[in-house]
Amino acid sequence: MATAHFYRLLIERTPATVDQEHLPVAIWADPTTPDRTEALLGIGPSPVPALLHGLRWLQAAGADCVAIPCNTAHAFRDELVRRSGAEILDMVAAALRHARASHPQVTRIGLLATRGTRGALLYERAAEPLGLEIVHVPSDLQHHVDSAIAAVKRGADLGPAARDTAVAAACLRGRGAGLAIAGCTEIPFVAGEAARILPMIDSMVGLADDAIRRLAQAAS
Amino acid sequence: MATAHFYRLLIERTPATVDQEHLPVAIWADPTTPDRTEALLGIGPSPVPALLHGLRWLQAAGADCVAIPCNTAHAFRDELVRRSGAEILDMVAAALRHARASHPQVTRIGLLATRGTRGALLYERAAEPLGLEIVHVPSDLQHHVDSAIAAVKRGADLGPAARDTAVAAACLRGRGAGLAIAGCTEIPFVAGEAARILPMIDSMVGLADDAIRRLAQAAS
């Protein structure tokens, strides 16, 4: 669902008036790729071989750049770039830039993300040079975020997932966050209720805009 | 947008509880492919070379079957199958089967489609052996359908497009159609108003179900 949503964002955010002005896109979507969080927690196999396989196929297709609409996979981004030579856009940096551009007064940023993304400190590392601080849901309430993500992945009734996300957003607001980044690409599907508590930034929007800018460069 | 919507349908209609149970999908989306209707009307280049290029790439990815979420492109399906050897699902047949299964009492089927699809008699040929009759919008009102499709392609304000589609659906109802097939993959995005006039069948739903069935066979 994240890939389909990202593809739609890419289309909606591309200035185009007929089919022929849209971007040529190749998508490799292999849902059998091992779970990124389980790999980071040391309880599952690495997703790197499956991701490299997809990258090689996209490179053969002539991709100018690659977007991976999964925040947790960005823990493996340096390794993927080194081993494939592909240009892989940085979704975490893009999300933080998008948050800063849309809410320049906010320096304390809440994050809704997987345990893998949290543990790998992906957002902390990218936020520090920008002078931004990352705030998390307390560990003992992280299960609300995990449940919401799992519900989207299995296509369950999304009502409880939306309430879980709202609870998590309320936590972040209580901790002084001025906005929340949906830092897992399943979250935007269940963020409606949460967005009434705290402004929500979709990490995929920044990534889509980065891709469109990058491809405009390639074309010019 | 049609491809993104088709991809989403494929995901939503696949029974899955975690990422790893979803279908691996490769997408080749080249919006620079020449316009299918212009080619069929003899006023533009053939889309066949561009479609063959994409097909070869999908075959290299190991695709078991190929779905083309564009009705008009099906005028070239026999040639594409012959020249590529790929298994290409038949969206027109799938849409008619889906219409018959969901509305078994209806034999007079309205069609909202491009001039290319109409002129190539794609739906008529597939409907005849099923004992179904195809009804069109009168030629002098086809511009309502054309406008609606063009508006989606350019991402315009969709209000007028939805009204155009409703006018076309009303025509079909006046001609005795018991339902309308959105036989151009842009139509479902502007069919809300029309669906209050006549039941609307999305041609992509039948295609998605065909693909899911076909891949379940490949897996078993």
Coordinates of C-alpha atoms in Angstrom, one line a residue:
Chain A
M1 CA 0.0 0.0 0.0
A2 CA 2.9 2.3 0.8
T3 CA 4.3 1.8 -2.7
A4 CA 0.9 2.4 -4.4
H5 CA 0.4 5.6 -2.3
F6 CA 3.9 6.8 -3.1
Y7 CA 3.3 6.2 -6.8
R8 CA 0.1 8.2 -6.6
L9 CA 1.8 11.1 -4.8
L10 CA 4.5 11.1 -7.5
I11 CA 1.8 11.5 -10.2
E12 CA -0.3 14.0 -8.3
R13 CA 2.7 16.2 -7.5
T14 CA 4.1 16.1 -11.0
P15 CA 3.0 19.1 -13.1
A16 CA 1.5 17.5 -16.2
T17 CA -1.4 18.0 -18.6
V18 CA -1.4 14.8 -20.7
D19 CA -0.1 11.3 -20.2
Q20 CA 3.1 12.0 -22.1
E21 CA 4.2 14.7 -19.6
H22 CA 4.2 12.3 -16.6
L23 CA 7.4 10.6 -15.4
P24 CA 8.3 7.2 -16.7
V25 CA 8.4 5.0 -13.6
A26 CA 9.6 1.4 -13.0
I27 CA 8.5 -0.2 -9.8
W28 CA 9.9 -3.3 -8.2
A29 CA 7.6 -4.3 -5.3
D30 CA 8.6 -7.5 -3.6
P31 CA 6.6 -8.0 -0.5
T32 CA 8.5 -11.2 0.3
T33 CA 11.5 -8.9 1.2
P34 CA 12.3 -9.9 4.8
D35 CA 10.9 -7.6 7.5
R36 CA 13.3 -4.7 8.1
T37 CA 12.6 -4.2 11.8
E38 CA 13.1 -7.9 12.6
A39 CA 16.5 -7.8 10.8
L40 CA 17.5 -4.7 12.8
L41 CA 16.4 -6.3 16.1
G42 CA 18.4 -9.4 15.2
I43 CA 15.4 -11.7 15.1
G44 CA 15.1 -12.1 11.3
P45 CA 17.2 -12.4 8.1
S46 CA 18.6 -9.3 6.4
P47 CA 16.5 -7.7 3.7
V48 CA 19.7 -6.6 1.8
P49 CA 19.9 -9.4 -0.7
A50 CA 16.3 -9.0 -1.8
L51 CA 16.7 -5.2 -2.0
L52 CA 19.9 -5.5 -4.0
H53 CA 18.2 -7.9 -6.4
G54 CA 15.4 -5.2 -7.0
L55 CA 18.0 -2.5 -7.3
R56 CA 19.9 -4.3 -10.0
W57 CA 16.7 -4.7 -12.0
L58 CA 15.8 -1.0 -11.7
Q59 CA 19.3 -0.1 -12.7
A60 CA 19.0 -2.3 -15.8
A61 CA 15.8 -0.5 -16.6
G62 CA 17.8 2.7 -16.7
A63 CA 16.5 4.3 -13.5
D64 CA 18.2 7.8 -12.9
C65 CA 17.5 7.5 -9.2
V66 CA 15.7 5.1 -6.8
A67 CA 13.1 5.9 -4.1
I68 CA 12.5 3.4 -1.4
P69 CA 9.2 4.2 0.3
C70 CA 10.1 2.4 3.5
N71 CA 11.7 4.4 6.3
T72 CA 13.1 1.3 8.1
A73 CA 14.9 0.2 5.0
H74 CA 16.9 3.4 5.2
A75 CA 19.0 1.8 8.0
F76 CA 20.5 -0.3 5.1
R77 CA 20.7 2.6 2.6
D78 CA 24.5 3.2 2.9
E79 CA 25.2 -0.4 2.3
L80 CA 22.8 -0.6 -0.6
V81 CA 24.4 2.5 -2.2
R82 CA 27.9 1.1 -1.7
R83 CA 27.1 -2.4 -3.1
S84 CA 24.8 -1.4 -6.0
G85 CA 26.2 2.0 -7.0
A86 CA 22.6 3.2 -7.4
E87 CA 21.6 6.7 -6.5
I88 CA 19.1 6.1 -3.7
L89 CA 17.2 9.2 -2.5
D90 CA 17.2 9.8 1.3
M91 CA 13.7 9.6 2.6
V92 CA 14.5 10.5 6.1
A93 CA 16.4 13.7 5.2
A94 CA 13.6 14.6 2.7
A95 CA 10.9 14.1 5.4
L96 CA 12.8 16.4 7.8
R97 CA 13.3 19.1 5.1
H98 CA 9.6 18.9 4.3
A99 CA 8.7 19.2 8.0
R100 CA 10.9 22.2 8.4
A101 CA 9.7 23.9 5.2
S102 CA 6.0 23.5 6.2
H103 CA 6.4 24.3 9.9
P104 CA 9.5 26.5 10.2
Q105 CA 8.8 27.5 13.8
V106 CA 8.8 23.8 15.0
T107 CA 12.1 22.4 16.3
R108 CA 10.7 19.6 18.5
I109 CA 9.5 16.9 16.1
G110 CA 7.5 13.9 17.1
L111 CA 8.1 10.6 15.3
L112 CA 5.8 7.7 14.6
A113 CA 8.0 4.9 13.4
T114 CA 8.8 1.2 13.7
R115 CA 11.1 -0.1 16.5
G116 CA 13.7 -0.7 13.7
T117 CA 13.7 3.0 12.7
R118 CA 13.8 4.1 16.3
G119 CA 16.6 1.7 17.3
A120 CA 18.7 2.7 14.3
L121 CA 18.4 6.4 15.3
L122 CA 17.7 7.2 11.6
Y123 CA 15.8 10.4 12.4
E124 CA 18.0 11.5 15.2
R125 CA 21.1 11.4 13.0
A126 CA 19.5 13.4 10.2
A127 CA 17.8 15.9 12.6
E128 CA 20.9 16.9 14.6
P129 CA 22.7 18.9 11.8
L130 CA 19.4 20.6 11.1
G131 CA 19.0 21.8 14.7
L132 CA 15.9 19.7 15.1
E133 CA 15.1 17.4 18.1
I134 CA 13.2 14.1 17.8
V135 CA 10.6 13.0 20.3
H136 CA 9.3 9.5 20.6
V137 CA 6.3 7.7 22.0
P138 CA 7.4 6.2 25.4
S139 CA 8.7 2.6 24.8
D140 CA 5.9 1.1 26.9
L141 CA 3.3 2.8 24.6
Q142 CA 5.1 2.0 21.3
H143 CA 2.7 -1.0 20.9
H144 CA 0.1 1.5 19.8
V145 CA 2.3 2.4 16.8
D146 CA 3.2 -1.2 16.1
S147 CA -0.5 -2.3 16.1
A148 CA -1.5 0.5 13.7
I149 CA 1.3 -0.5 11.3
A150 CA 0.4 -4.2 11.5
A151 CA -3.3 -3.4 10.8
V152 CA -2.5 -1.6 7.6
K153 CA -0.1 -4.4 6.5
R154 CA -2.8 -7.0 6.9
G155 CA -5.6 -4.8 5.5
A156 CA -7.6 -5.1 8.8
D157 CA -10.4 -2.9 10.0
L158 CA -8.6 0.4 10.3
G159 CA -10.8 2.0 13.0
P160 CA -8.7 0.6 15.9
A161 CA -5.5 1.5 14.1
A162 CA -6.6 5.1 13.7
R163 CA -7.3 5.3 17.4
D164 CA -3.9 3.8 18.2
T165 CA -2.3 6.4 16.0
A166 CA -4.2 9.1 17.7
V167 CA -3.1 7.9 21.1
A168 CA 0.5 8.0 20.0
A169 CA 0.1 11.5 18.5
A170 CA -1.4 12.7 21.8
C171 CA 1.7 11.3 23.6
L172 CA 4.0 13.2 21.3
R173 CA 2.0 16.4 21.8
G174 CA 2.2 15.9 25.6
R175 CA 6.0 15.7 25.2
G176 CA 6.1 19.1 23.4
A177 CA 6.2 18.0 19.8
G178 CA 5.0 20.7 17.4
L179 CA 4.2 18.2 14.6
A180 CA 4.5 14.4 14.0
I181 CA 6.3 12.8 11.1
A182 CA 4.5 9.7 9.9
G183 CA 7.9 8.0 9.8
C184 CA 6.6 4.6 8.7
T185 CA 4.9 4.5 5.3
E186 CA 1.9 2.6 6.7
I187 CA 0.9 5.4 9.1
P188 CA -0.6 7.9 6.6
F189 CA -3.4 5.4 6.0
V190 CA -4.5 5.7 9.6
A191 CA -3.5 9.3 10.5
G192 CA -6.8 11.1 10.0
E193 CA -7.8 11.1 13.7
A194 CA -4.2 11.8 14.8
A195 CA -4.0 14.9 12.5
R196 CA -6.7 16.5 14.6
I197 CA -4.3 16.3 17.6
L198 CA -1.0 17.2 15.9
P199 CA -0.1 18.3 12.4
M200 CA 1.1 15.2 10.5
I201 CA 3.9 15.1 8.0
D202 CA 3.8 12.2 5.5
S203 CA 7.4 11.1 4.9
M204 CA 6.5 10.1 1.4
V205 CA 5.6 13.6 0.3
G206 CA 9.1 14.8 0.8
L207 CA 10.5 11.8 -1.0
A208 CA 8.1 12.3 -3.9
D209 CA 9.1 15.9 -4.3
D210 CA 12.8 14.9 -4.1
A211 CA 12.2 12.4 -6.9
I212 CA 10.4 14.9 -9.1
R213 CA 13.2 17.5 -8.6
R214 CA 15.8 14.9 -9.3
L215 CA 14.2 13.8 -12.5
A216 CA 13.6 17.3 -13.7
Q217 CA 17.4 17.7 -13.4
A218 CA 18.0 14.5 -15.4
A219 CA 15.6 15.8 -18.1
S220 CA 17.2 19.3 -18.4
Chain B
M1 CA -3.3 7.3 -12.2
A2 CA -4.9 4.2 -13.8
T3 CA -1.8 2.2 -13.1
A4 CA -1.6 3.4 -9.5
H5 CA -5.3 2.7 -9.0
F6 CA -4.9 -0.8 -10.5
Y7 CA -1.9 -1.6 -8.3
R8 CA -4.0 -0.5 -5.2
L9 CA -6.9 -2.7 -6.3
L10 CA -4.5 -5.6 -6.7
I11 CA -3.3 -5.1 -3.1
E12 CA -6.8 -4.6 -1.6
R13 CA -8.2 -7.6 -3.3
T14 CA -5.4 -10.0 -2.4
P15 CA -6.1 -11.9 0.8
A16 CA -3.0 -11.2 2.9
T17 CA -2.2 -10.5 6.6
V18 CA 1.4 -9.4 6.4
D19 CA 3.7 -7.9 3.7
Q20 CA 5.1 -11.2 2.9
E21 CA 1.8 -12.7 1.7
H22 CA 1.2 -10.0 -0.9
L23 CA 2.1 -10.5 -4.6
P24 CA 5.5 -9.5 -5.9
V25 CA 4.7 -7.0 -8.6
A26 CA 6.9 -5.3 -11.3
I27 CA 5.5 -2.2 -12.9
W28 CA 6.6 -0.6 -16.1
A29 CA 4.8 2.7 -16.5
D30 CA 5.9 4.8 -19.5
P31 CA 3.6 7.7 -19.9
T32 CA 5.5 8.7 -23.1
T33 CA 3.9 5.7 -24.8
P34 CA 2.0 7.1 -27.8
D35 CA -1.7 7.7 -27.4
R36 CA -3.6 4.6 -28.3
T37 CA -6.7 6.3 -29.6
E38 CA -4.7 8.6 -31.9
A39 CA -2.9 5.6 -33.3
L40 CA -6.2 3.8 -33.9
L41 CA -7.7 6.8 -35.6
G42 CA -4.6 7.0 -37.8
I43 CA -3.5 10.4 -36.6
G44 CA -0.6 9.3 -34.4
P45 CA 2.3 6.8 -34.2
S46 CA 1.8 3.2 -33.0
P47 CA 2.2 2.5 -29.3
V48 CA 3.3 -1.1 -30.1
P49 CA 7.1 -0.5 -30.0
A50 CA 6.9 1.2 -26.6
L51 CA 4.6 -1.5 -25.3
L52 CA 6.9 -4.3 -26.6
H53 CA 9.9 -2.6 -24.9
G54 CA 8.0 -2.6 -21.6
L55 CA 6.9 -6.2 -22.1
R56 CA 10.4 -7.4 -22.7
W57 CA 11.6 -5.8 -19.5
L58 CA 8.7 -7.4 -17.5
Q59 CA 9.5 -10.8 -19.0
A60 CA 13.1 -10.3 -17.9
A61 CA 11.8 -9.7 -14.4
G62 CA 10.2 -13.1 -14.5
A63 CA 6.6 -12.0 -14.8
D64 CA 4.1 -14.9 -14.9
C65 CA 1.5 -12.8 -16.6
V66 CA 1.1 -9.2 -17.6
A67 CA -1.9 -6.9 -16.9
I68 CA -2.3 -3.7 -19.0
P69 CA -4.7 -1.3 -17.2
C70 CA -5.6 0.5 -20.5
N71 CA -8.7 -0.7 -22.4
T72 CA -7.7 1.0 -25.7
A73 CA -4.3 -0.7 -25.6
H74 CA -6.2 -4.0 -25.9
A75 CA -6.7 -3.2 -29.6
F76 CA -3.1 -4.2 -29.9
R77 CA -3.2 -7.2 -27.5
D78 CA -3.1 -9.9 -30.2
E79 CA -0.1 -8.3 -31.8
L80 CA 1.7 -7.8 -28.5
V81 CA 1.1 -11.5 -27.5
R82 CA 2.3 -12.7 -30.9
R83 CA 5.4 -10.6 -30.9
S84 CA 6.5 -10.9 -27.3
G85 CA 5.2 -14.4 -26.3
A86 CA 4.0 -12.9 -23.0
E87 CA 0.9 -14.0 -21.4
I88 CA -1.3 -10.8 -21.4
L89 CA -4.5 -10.9 -19.5
D90 CA -7.7 -9.8 -21.3
M91 CA -9.1 -6.8 -19.5
V92 CA -12.1 -6.5 -21.8
A93 CA -13.2 -10.1 -21.3
A94 CA -12.5 -9.7 -17.6
A95 CA -14.7 -6.6 -17.3
L96 CA -17.6 -8.2 -19.1
R97 CA -17.3 -11.3 -16.9
H98 CA -17.3 -9.1 -13.8
A99 CA -20.3 -7.2 -15.0
R100 CA -22.2 -10.4 -15.7
A101 CA -21.3 -11.9 -12.3
S102 CA -22.3 -8.8 -10.4
H103 CA -25.5 -8.1 -12.4
P104 CA -26.6 -11.4 -13.9
Q105 CA -30.0 -10.0 -15.0
V106 CA -28.4 -7.3 -17.2
T107 CA -27.9 -8.1 -20.9
R108 CA -27.8 -4.5 -22.2
I109 CA -24.5 -3.0 -21.1
G110 CA -23.5 0.6 -21.5
L111 CA -19.9 1.5 -22.3
L112 CA -17.9 4.6 -21.4
A113 CA -14.8 4.4 -23.5
T114 CA -12.4 6.2 -25.8
R115 CA -13.1 6.7 -29.5
G116 CA -10.3 4.2 -30.0
T117 CA -11.9 1.5 -28.0
R118 CA -15.3 2.2 -29.6
G119 CA -13.9 2.2 -33.1
A120 CA -12.0 -1.1 -32.6
L121 CA -15.2 -2.8 -31.4
L122 CA -13.3 -4.3 -28.5
Y123 CA -16.3 -4.7 -26.3
E124 CA -18.7 -5.7 -29.0
R125 CA -16.5 -8.6 -30.1
A126 CA -16.1 -9.9 -26.5
A127 CA -19.8 -9.4 -25.6
E128 CA -21.3 -11.3 -28.5
P129 CA -20.3 -14.8 -27.4
L130 CA -21.6 -14.0 -23.9
G131 CA -25.0 -13.0 -25.2
L132 CA -24.5 -9.4 -24.1
E133 CA -25.3 -6.3 -26.1
I134 CA -23.1 -3.1 -25.9
V135 CA -24.7 0.3 -25.9
H136 CA -22.7 3.5 -26.6
V137 CA -23.2 7.2 -25.9
P138 CA -24.4 8.8 -29.2
S139 CA -21.4 10.0 -31.3
D140 CA -22.4 13.6 -31.0
L141 CA -22.3 13.4 -27.2
Q142 CA -19.0 11.3 -27.0
H143 CA -17.2 14.6 -26.3
H144 CA -18.6 14.4 -22.7
V145 CA -16.6 11.1 -22.3
D146 CA -13.5 12.5 -24.0
S147 CA -13.5 15.6 -21.8
A148 CA -13.8 13.6 -18.6
I149 CA -10.9 11.3 -19.7
A150 CA -8.7 14.3 -20.7
A151 CA -9.4 16.0 -17.4
V152 CA -8.2 13.1 -15.4
K153 CA -5.1 12.7 -17.6
R154 CA -4.1 16.4 -16.9
G155 CA -5.1 16.3 -13.2
A156 CA -7.6 19.1 -13.8
D157 CA -10.5 20.1 -11.5
L158 CA -12.6 17.0 -11.6
G159 CA -16.0 18.6 -10.9
P160 CA -16.8 19.2 -14.6
A161 CA -15.4 15.8 -15.5
A162 CA -17.8 14.1 -13.0
R163 CA -20.7 16.0 -14.5
D164 CA -19.7 15.0 -18.0
T165 CA -19.5 11.4 -16.9
A166 CA -23.0 11.7 -15.3
V167 CA -24.4 13.1 -18.6
A168 CA -22.9 10.1 -20.5
A169 CA -24.3 7.6 -18.0
A170 CA -27.8 9.2 -18.2
C171 CA -27.6 8.8 -22.0
L172 CA -26.8 5.1 -21.6
R173 CA -29.6 4.6 -19.1
G174 CA -32.0 6.3 -21.6
R175 CA -30.9 3.8 -24.2
G176 CA -31.8 0.9 -21.9
A177 CA -28.5 0.0 -20.4
G178 CA -28.8 -1.8 -17.0
L179 CA -25.2 -0.8 -16.0
A180 CA -22.2 1.0 -17.4
I181 CA -18.7 -0.3 -17.7
A182 CA -16.0 2.3 -17.0
G183 CA -14.2 1.0 -20.1
C184 CA -11.5 3.5 -19.9
T185 CA -9.3 3.4 -16.9
E186 CA -9.5 7.2 -16.3
I187 CA -13.3 7.0 -15.8
P188 CA -13.4 5.5 -12.3
F189 CA -11.8 8.7 -10.9
V190 CA -14.9 10.7 -12.0
A191 CA -17.7 8.2 -11.8
G192 CA -19.2 9.1 -8.4
E193 CA -22.0 11.2 -9.7
A194 CA -22.6 8.8 -12.6
A195 CA -22.9 5.8 -10.2
R196 CA -26.1 7.4 -8.8
I197 CA -27.6 7.2 -12.3
L198 CA -26.5 3.7 -13.4
P199 CA -24.5 1.0 -11.6
M200 CA -20.8 1.5 -12.7
I201 CA -18.5 -1.5 -13.2
D202 CA -14.7 -0.6 -13.0
S203 CA -12.9 -2.6 -15.8
M204 CA -9.8 -2.7 -13.5
V205 CA -11.6 -4.7 -10.8
G206 CA -12.1 -7.7 -13.2
L207 CA -8.5 -7.4 -14.4
A208 CA -7.2 -7.3 -10.8
D209 CA -9.2 -10.4 -9.9
D210 CA -8.0 -12.2 -13.0
A211 CA -4.4 -11.4 -12.1
I212 CA -4.8 -12.6 -8.5
R213 CA -6.4 -15.9 -9.7
R214 CA -3.7 -16.4 -12.3
L215 CA -0.9 -15.8 -9.8
A216 CA -2.5 -18.1 -7.2
Q217 CA -2.3 -20.8 -9.9
A218 CA 1.4 -20.0 -10.5
A219 CA 2.1 -20.4 -6.8
S220 CA 0.2 -23.7 -6.4

